[in-house]
mmCIF file of C-alpha atoms and ligand atoms in Angstrom:
data_model
loop_
_atom_site.group_PDB
_atom_site.id
_atom_site.type_symbol
_atom_site.label_atom_id
_atom_site.label_comp_id
_atom_site.label_asym_id
_atom_site.label_seq_id
_atom_site.Cartn_x
_atom_site.Cartn_y
_atom_site.Cartn_z
ATOM 1 C CA MET A 14 -27.566 -51.999 -86.997
ATOM 2 C CA LEU A 15 -29.978 -53.923 -89.196
ATOM 3 C CA GLU A 16 -28.889 -57.498 -89.689
ATOM 4 C CA LEU A 17 -30.197 -60.453 -91.689
ATOM 5 C CA SER A 18 -28.585 -63.808 -91.092
ATOM 6 C CA GLY A 19 -29.134 -67.033 -92.967
ATOM 7 C CA VAL A 20 -32.330 -65.706 -94.544
ATOM 8 C CA ASP A 21 -34.273 -67.787 -97.056
ATOM 9 C CA ALA A 22 -37.434 -66.535 -98.752
ATOM 10 C CA HIS A 23 -39.942 -68.171 -101.067
ATOM 11 C CA TYR A 24 -42.819 -67.132 -103.287
ATOM 12 C CA GLY A 25 -45.026 -70.200 -102.942
ATOM 13 C CA ALA A 26 -42.824 -73.173 -103.716
ATOM 14 C CA THR A 27 -40.172 -71.087 -105.478
ATOM 15 C CA GLN A 28 -37.138 -70.236 -103.403
ATOM 16 C CA VAL A 29 -35.872 -66.730 -104.191
ATOM 17 C CA LEU A 30 -33.406 -65.986 -101.353
ATOM 18 C CA ARG A 31 -30.859 -68.479 -100.064
ATOM 19 C CA GLY A 32 -28.928 -68.039 -96.859
ATOM 20 C CA ILE A 33 -28.621 -64.252 -97.050
ATOM 21 C CA ASP A 34 -26.246 -62.605 -94.540
ATOM 22 C CA ILE A 35 -26.360 -58.812 -94.634
ATOM 23 C CA GLN A 36 -25.438 -56.091 -92.171
ATOM 24 C CA VAL A 37 -26.440 -52.435 -92.439
ATOM 25 C CA PRO A 38 -24.637 -50.399 -89.742
ATOM 26 C CA VAL A 39 -25.851 -47.006 -88.576
ATOM 27 C CA SER A 40 -24.511 -44.054 -90.592
ATOM 28 C CA SER A 41 -23.513 -46.205 -93.530
ATOM 29 C CA VAL A 42 -24.562 -46.567 -97.141
ATOM 30 C CA VAL A 43 -24.818 -50.205 -98.152
ATOM 31 C CA ALA A 44 -25.399 -50.981 -101.823
ATOM 32 C CA LEU A 45 -27.221 -54.092 -102.941
ATOM 33 C CA LEU A 46 -26.396 -54.830 -106.555
ATOM 34 C CA GLY A 47 -27.066 -57.673 -108.929
ATOM 35 C CA PRO A 48 -28.685 -58.608 -112.223
ATOM 36 C CA ASN A 49 -32.414 -58.623 -112.911
ATOM 37 C CA GLY A 50 -34.211 -61.307 -110.959
ATOM 38 C CA ALA A 51 -31.356 -61.776 -108.470
ATOM 39 C CA GLY A 52 -33.713 -61.164 -105.560
ATOM 40 C CA LYS A 53 -32.879 -57.568 -104.587
ATOM 41 C CA THR A 54 -36.465 -56.340 -104.303
ATOM 42 C CA THR A 55 -37.421 -59.535 -102.495
ATOM 43 C CA LEU A 56 -34.694 -58.857 -99.954
ATOM 44 C CA LEU A 57 -36.103 -55.370 -99.332
ATOM 45 C CA ARG A 58 -39.560 -56.909 -98.946
ATOM 46 C CA VAL A 59 -38.220 -59.263 -96.284
ATOM 47 C CA ALA A 60 -36.284 -56.486 -94.535
ATOM 48 C CA SER A 61 -39.389 -54.284 -94.382
ATOM 49 C CA GLY A 62 -41.642 -57.083 -93.100
ATOM 50 C CA LEU A 63 -43.771 -57.383 -96.250
ATOM 51 C CA LEU A 64 -42.578 -60.937 -96.888
ATOM 52 C CA LYS A 65 -41.848 -63.370 -94.071
ATOM 53 C CA PRO A 66 -38.550 -65.223 -94.346
ATOM 54 C CA THR A 67 -38.891 -69.006 -94.428
ATOM 55 C CA ARG A 68 -35.620 -69.454 -92.558
ATOM 56 C CA GLY A 69 -33.040 -67.299 -90.808
ATOM 57 C CA ARG A 70 -33.132 -64.326 -88.503
ATOM 58 C CA MET A 71 -33.465 -60.576 -88.699
ATOM 59 C CA SER A 72 -32.457 -58.207 -85.922
ATOM 60 C CA ILE A 73 -32.312 -54.484 -85.204
ATOM 61 C CA ASP A 74 -29.592 -53.459 -82.752
ATOM 62 C CA GLY A 75 -29.316 -57.088 -81.697
ATOM 63 C CA VAL A 76 -33.041 -57.413 -80.924
ATOM 64 C CA ASP A 77 -34.769 -60.219 -82.816
ATOM 65 C CA VAL A 78 -37.437 -58.856 -85.186
ATOM 66 C CA THR A 79 -37.809 -61.965 -87.362
ATOM 67 C CA GLY A 80 -41.347 -62.167 -88.723
ATOM 68 C CA ALA A 81 -42.299 -58.711 -87.372
ATOM 69 C CA ALA A 82 -45.113 -56.939 -89.229
ATOM 70 C CA PRO A 83 -44.284 -53.890 -91.390
ATOM 71 C CA HIS A 84 -45.840 -51.445 -88.892
ATOM 72 C CA GLN A 85 -43.749 -52.896 -86.061
ATOM 73 C CA LEU A 86 -40.618 -52.332 -88.119
ATOM 74 C CA VAL A 87 -41.758 -48.796 -88.955
ATOM 75 C CA ASP A 88 -42.042 -48.222 -85.192
ATOM 76 C CA LYS A 89 -38.427 -49.356 -84.911
ATOM 77 C CA GLY A 90 -37.383 -46.666 -87.356
ATOM 78 C CA LEU A 91 -37.365 -48.596 -90.602
ATOM 79 C CA CYS A 92 -38.695 -46.982 -93.767
ATOM 80 C CA LEU A 93 -39.072 -48.385 -97.292
ATOM 81 C CA VAL A 94 -38.968 -46.169 -100.395
ATOM 82 C CA PRO A 95 -40.344 -48.647 -102.927
ATOM 83 C CA GLU A 96 -39.736 -48.818 -106.647
ATOM 84 C CA GLY A 97 -42.409 -46.592 -108.188
ATOM 85 C CA ARG A 98 -42.024 -44.306 -105.153
ATOM 86 C CA GLY A 99 -45.198 -44.987 -103.139
ATOM 87 C CA ILE A 100 -46.525 -41.453 -103.273
ATOM 88 C CA PHE A 101 -50.193 -40.553 -103.744
ATOM 89 C CA GLY A 102 -50.287 -39.214 -107.300
ATOM 90 C CA SER A 103 -53.706 -37.593 -107.051
ATOM 91 C CA LEU A 104 -52.763 -35.627 -103.932
ATOM 92 C CA THR A 105 -50.716 -32.463 -103.757
ATOM 93 C CA VAL A 106 -47.170 -32.364 -102.462
ATOM 94 C CA ARG A 107 -48.382 -30.760 -99.238
ATOM 95 C CA GLU A 108 -51.052 -33.447 -98.738
ATOM 96 C CA ASN A 109 -48.517 -36.200 -99.327
ATOM 97 C CA LEU A 110 -46.268 -34.688 -96.676
ATOM 98 C CA VAL A 111 -49.025 -34.053 -94.155
ATOM 99 C CA LEU A 112 -50.214 -37.662 -94.464
ATOM 100 C CA CYS A 113 -46.982 -39.021 -93.084
ATOM 101 C CA SER A 114 -46.407 -36.360 -90.433
ATOM 102 C CA ARG A 115 -47.250 -36.618 -86.763
ATOM 103 C CA ARG A 116 -50.320 -34.903 -85.334
ATOM 104 C CA GLY A 117 -49.413 -31.284 -84.695
ATOM 105 C CA GLY A 118 -46.157 -31.739 -86.623
ATOM 106 C CA GLU A 119 -47.466 -30.878 -90.087
ATOM 107 C CA LYS A 120 -45.716 -27.517 -90.381
ATOM 108 C CA GLU A 121 -42.396 -28.888 -89.190
ATOM 109 C CA ALA A 122 -42.715 -31.841 -91.578
ATOM 110 C CA ILE A 123 -43.214 -29.541 -94.547
ATOM 111 C CA GLU A 124 -40.282 -27.359 -93.475
ATOM 112 C CA ARG A 125 -38.075 -30.410 -93.161
ATOM 113 C CA ALA A 126 -39.060 -31.648 -96.631
ATOM 114 C CA VAL A 127 -38.413 -28.241 -98.181
ATOM 115 C CA ASP A 128 -35.071 -28.022 -96.410
ATOM 116 C CA ALA A 129 -34.105 -31.366 -97.966
ATOM 117 C CA PHE A 130 -35.361 -30.433 -101.454
ATOM 118 C CA PRO A 131 -35.991 -26.680 -101.830
ATOM 119 C CA ARG A 132 -37.748 -27.137 -105.139
ATOM 120 C CA LEU A 133 -40.598 -28.959 -103.368
ATOM 121 C CA GLY A 134 -41.272 -25.668 -101.625
ATOM 122 C CA GLU A 135 -42.295 -24.117 -104.939
ATOM 123 C CA ARG A 136 -44.635 -27.003 -105.637
ATOM 124 C CA LEU A 137 -46.485 -27.626 -102.410
ATOM 125 C CA ASP A 138 -49.909 -27.188 -104.010
ATOM 126 C CA GLN A 139 -49.138 -29.078 -107.195
ATOM 127 C CA VAL A 140 -50.824 -32.458 -107.750
ATOM 128 C CA SER A 141 -47.877 -34.765 -107.413
ATOM 129 C CA ARG A 142 -48.445 -36.913 -110.487
ATOM 130 C CA THR A 143 -48.075 -33.800 -112.646
ATOM 131 C CA MET A 144 -44.491 -33.255 -111.440
ATOM 132 C CA SER A 145 -41.417 -34.587 -113.203
ATOM 133 C CA GLY A 146 -40.109 -38.023 -112.258
ATOM 134 C CA GLY A 147 -37.234 -36.429 -110.382
ATOM 135 C CA GLU A 148 -39.517 -34.186 -108.363
ATOM 136 C CA GLN A 149 -41.734 -37.167 -107.534
ATOM 137 C CA GLN A 150 -38.697 -39.070 -106.315
ATOM 138 C CA MET A 151 -37.698 -36.090 -104.181
ATOM 139 C CA LEU A 152 -41.175 -36.136 -102.665
ATOM 140 C CA ALA A 153 -40.879 -39.859 -101.956
ATOM 141 C CA LEU A 154 -37.506 -39.363 -100.255
ATOM 142 C CA SER A 155 -38.684 -36.390 -98.251
ATOM 143 C CA ARG A 156 -41.713 -38.388 -97.063
ATOM 144 C CA ALA A 157 -39.235 -40.878 -95.644
ATOM 145 C CA TYR A 158 -36.995 -38.122 -94.269
ATOM 146 C CA ILE A 159 -39.679 -36.325 -92.281
ATOM 147 C CA GLN A 160 -40.342 -39.527 -90.352
ATOM 148 C CA ARG A 161 -36.747 -39.360 -89.033
ATOM 149 C CA PRO A 162 -36.050 -42.991 -89.867
ATOM 150 C CA ARG A 163 -33.006 -44.883 -88.597
ATOM 151 C CA PHE A 164 -32.934 -47.261 -91.555
ATOM 152 C CA VAL A 165 -34.058 -46.422 -95.076
ATOM 153 C CA LEU A 166 -34.446 -49.131 -97.698
ATOM 154 C CA LEU A 167 -34.399 -47.703 -101.216
ATOM 155 C CA ASP A 168 -35.429 -49.562 -104.371
ATOM 156 C CA GLU A 169 -33.982 -48.102 -107.565
ATOM 157 C CA VAL A 170 -34.325 -44.436 -106.668
ATOM 158 C CA SER A 171 -32.412 -43.290 -109.740
ATOM 159 C CA MET A 172 -34.496 -45.237 -112.250
ATOM 160 C CA GLY A 173 -35.407 -43.206 -115.330
ATOM 161 C CA LEU A 174 -34.074 -39.916 -113.972
ATOM 162 C CA ALA A 175 -31.722 -37.403 -115.593
ATOM 163 C CA PRO A 176 -28.103 -37.557 -114.373
ATOM 164 C CA LYS A 177 -28.282 -34.108 -112.792
ATOM 165 C CA ILE A 178 -31.306 -35.099 -110.697
ATOM 166 C CA VAL A 179 -29.625 -38.372 -109.762
ATOM 167 C CA ASP A 180 -26.643 -36.311 -108.509
ATOM 168 C CA GLU A 181 -28.977 -34.274 -106.348
ATOM 169 C CA ILE A 182 -30.617 -37.413 -104.964
ATOM 170 C CA PHE A 183 -27.287 -39.049 -104.156
ATOM 171 C CA GLU A 184 -26.090 -35.869 -102.435
ATOM 172 C CA PHE A 185 -29.193 -36.056 -100.292
ATOM 173 C CA LEU A 186 -28.561 -39.729 -99.501
ATOM 174 C CA ALA A 187 -25.012 -38.881 -98.400
ATOM 175 C CA ARG A 188 -26.438 -36.206 -96.109
ATOM 176 C CA LEU A 189 -28.914 -38.703 -94.643
ATOM 177 C CA ALA A 190 -26.071 -41.105 -93.876
ATOM 178 C CA GLN A 191 -24.013 -38.295 -92.320
ATOM 179 C CA GLU A 192 -26.942 -37.515 -90.060
ATOM 180 C CA GLY A 193 -26.744 -41.095 -88.775
ATOM 181 C CA THR A 194 -29.310 -42.908 -90.918
ATOM 182 C CA ALA A 195 -28.398 -46.306 -92.319
ATOM 183 C CA LEU A 196 -29.206 -46.817 -95.991
ATOM 184 C CA LEU A 197 -29.697 -50.022 -97.924
ATOM 185 C CA LEU A 198 -29.674 -49.058 -101.551
ATOM 186 C CA VAL A 199 -30.819 -51.289 -104.407
ATOM 187 C CA GLU A 200 -29.428 -49.824 -107.617
ATOM 188 C CA GLN A 201 -29.138 -50.684 -111.289
ATOM 189 C CA TYR A 202 -26.762 -47.784 -111.720
ATOM 190 C CA VAL A 203 -23.652 -49.683 -110.613
ATOM 191 C CA THR A 204 -20.973 -46.974 -110.900
ATOM 192 C CA ARG A 205 -22.983 -44.490 -108.967
ATOM 193 C CA ALA A 206 -23.924 -46.969 -106.267
ATOM 194 C CA LEU A 207 -20.277 -47.974 -105.860
ATOM 195 C CA ALA A 208 -19.269 -44.309 -105.559
ATOM 196 C CA ALA A 209 -21.848 -43.711 -102.820
ATOM 197 C CA ALA A 210 -21.495 -46.931 -100.851
ATOM 198 C CA ASP A 211 -19.361 -47.810 -97.849
ATOM 199 C CA TYR A 212 -20.081 -51.478 -98.376
ATOM 200 C CA VAL A 213 -21.437 -53.572 -101.247
ATOM 201 C CA TYR A 214 -23.308 -56.836 -101.544
ATOM 202 C CA LEU A 215 -23.640 -58.463 -104.924
ATOM 203 C CA LEU A 216 -26.630 -60.729 -105.206
ATOM 204 C CA ASN A 217 -26.806 -63.460 -107.787
ATOM 205 C CA ARG A 218 -29.607 -66.018 -108.046
ATOM 206 C CA GLY A 219 -30.744 -65.295 -104.534
ATOM 207 C CA GLN A 220 -27.308 -65.640 -102.921
ATOM 208 C CA VAL A 221 -24.673 -63.152 -101.831
ATOM 209 C CA GLY A 222 -21.898 -63.633 -104.399
ATOM 210 C CA PHE A 223 -19.671 -60.848 -103.121
ATOM 211 C CA ALA A 224 -19.545 -58.786 -99.950
ATOM 212 C CA GLY A 225 -16.926 -56.120 -99.415
ATOM 213 C CA GLU A 226 -15.877 -52.543 -99.856
ATOM 214 C CA PRO A 227 -16.435 -50.962 -103.285
ATOM 215 C CA SER A 228 -12.662 -50.704 -103.808
ATOM 216 C CA GLN A 229 -12.408 -54.489 -103.536
ATOM 217 C CA LEU A 230 -14.837 -54.997 -106.390
ATOM 218 C CA ASP A 231 -12.971 -54.829 -109.680
ATOM 219 C CA ALA A 232 -14.457 -54.789 -113.166
ATOM 220 C CA ASP A 233 -13.775 -58.506 -113.651
ATOM 221 C CA ALA A 234 -15.640 -59.499 -110.525
ATOM 222 C CA LEU A 235 -18.569 -57.302 -111.514
ATOM 223 C CA ALA A 236 -18.697 -58.732 -115.022
ATOM 224 C CA GLU A 237 -18.537 -62.259 -113.646
ATOM 225 C CA HIS A 238 -21.559 -61.726 -111.411
ATOM 226 C CA TYR A 239 -23.638 -59.890 -113.968
ATOM 227 C CA VAL A 240 -22.800 -62.152 -116.909
ATOM 228 C CA GLY A 241 -22.998 -65.257 -114.737
ATOM 229 C CA ALA A 242 -26.604 -64.411 -113.976
ATOM 230 C CA GLY A 243 -27.807 -65.880 -117.296
HETATM 231 P P1 ATP B 319 -35.094 -56.595 -110.794
HETATM 232 O O1 ATP B 319 -33.798 -55.889 -110.825
HETATM 233 O O2 ATP B 319 -35.494 -57.142 -112.124
HETATM 234 O O3 ATP B 319 -36.199 -55.857 -110.089
HETATM 235 P P2 ATP B 319 -34.609 -58.186 -108.421
HETATM 236 O O4 ATP B 319 -33.189 -58.537 -108.175
HETATM 237 O O5 ATP B 319 -35.200 -57.107 -107.628
HETATM 238 O O6 ATP B 319 -34.830 -57.960 -109.954
HETATM 239 P P3 ATP B 319 -36.804 -59.777 -107.478
HETATM 240 O O7 ATP B 319 -37.831 -58.817 -107.972
HETATM 241 O O8 ATP B 319 -36.561 -59.868 -106.039
HETATM 242 O O9 ATP B 319 -35.429 -59.536 -108.198
HETATM 243 O O10 ATP B 319 -37.200 -61.193 -108.039
HETATM 244 C C1 ATP B 319 -36.470 -62.394 -107.736
HETATM 245 C C2 ATP B 319 -37.194 -63.600 -108.355
HETATM 246 O O11 ATP B 319 -38.456 -63.778 -107.717
HETATM 247 C C3 ATP B 319 -37.480 -63.440 -109.827
HETATM 248 O O12 ATP B 319 -37.270 -64.690 -110.427
HETATM 249 C C4 ATP B 319 -38.935 -63.068 -109.877
HETATM 250 O O13 ATP B 319 -39.537 -63.519 -111.044
HETATM 251 C C5 ATP B 319 -39.493 -63.775 -108.671
HETATM 252 N N1 ATP B 319 -40.640 -63.042 -108.087
HETATM 253 C C6 ATP B 319 -40.650 -61.733 -107.729
HETATM 254 N N2 ATP B 319 -41.837 -61.391 -107.203
HETATM 255 C C7 ATP B 319 -42.615 -62.516 -107.231
HETATM 256 C C8 ATP B 319 -43.951 -62.820 -106.827
HETATM 257 N N3 ATP B 319 -44.744 -61.890 -106.265
HETATM 258 N N4 ATP B 319 -44.388 -64.077 -107.030
HETATM 259 C C9 ATP B 319 -43.604 -65.019 -107.577
HETATM 260 N N5 ATP B 319 -42.319 -64.811 -107.973
HETATM 261 C C10 ATP B 319 -41.829 -63.575 -107.804
#
């Protein structure tokens, strides 16, 4: 389990996260929702070690990892799929996959990626920036997948994609969770995130305004948090 407790974070003098308590258990999909500027991306930056919290604690399976560097968290099985995807646009699909595979494990990595998204198999030698947005997102997700992560942090994976592709991506995320990976999912697409999630946190102005199961979150509560964001 990935756990943040009492986490504050600042950019310079500006406080962006306030006393965040979040738990992401193994094999679960946890959605992190909230209006623009609520601090969702900042929370993913803290959880992946890119931004040090100014207060509070982070742990993985009960072991304190507060202030750990990104590579140390990667070693503990944590993987961030950032907004904008983090793929190398000028490289081919195959090159992107090989770059995050283990030595000697290149072939297996490519097979694993193609198993996750068969259409990548038809595009292995295509320069990745020339693919559609959906295909690029599939590449980004499969880059995470081939590293066999235990925790995947996803920032707006469905952004700008056609509904059919988003379906495919969410089916894949469900499969990842079934295989035992824990997912922390930042999403603008509220309905879809609620359908996929086992647990939801609603962030507002850097604080958790709601934490509970999707079924506990009614339309009024959602409207209150989104409208209340100002
Ligand atoms: P969005 O949905 O718009 O991406 P978000 O919930 O992910 O929003 P964050 O990107 O975490 O929100 O931003 C939270 C606050 O921190 C915002 O007020 C934003 O302007 C501010 N902020 C974000 N990045 C920086 C930065 N590098 N330096 C200073 N302030 C920042």
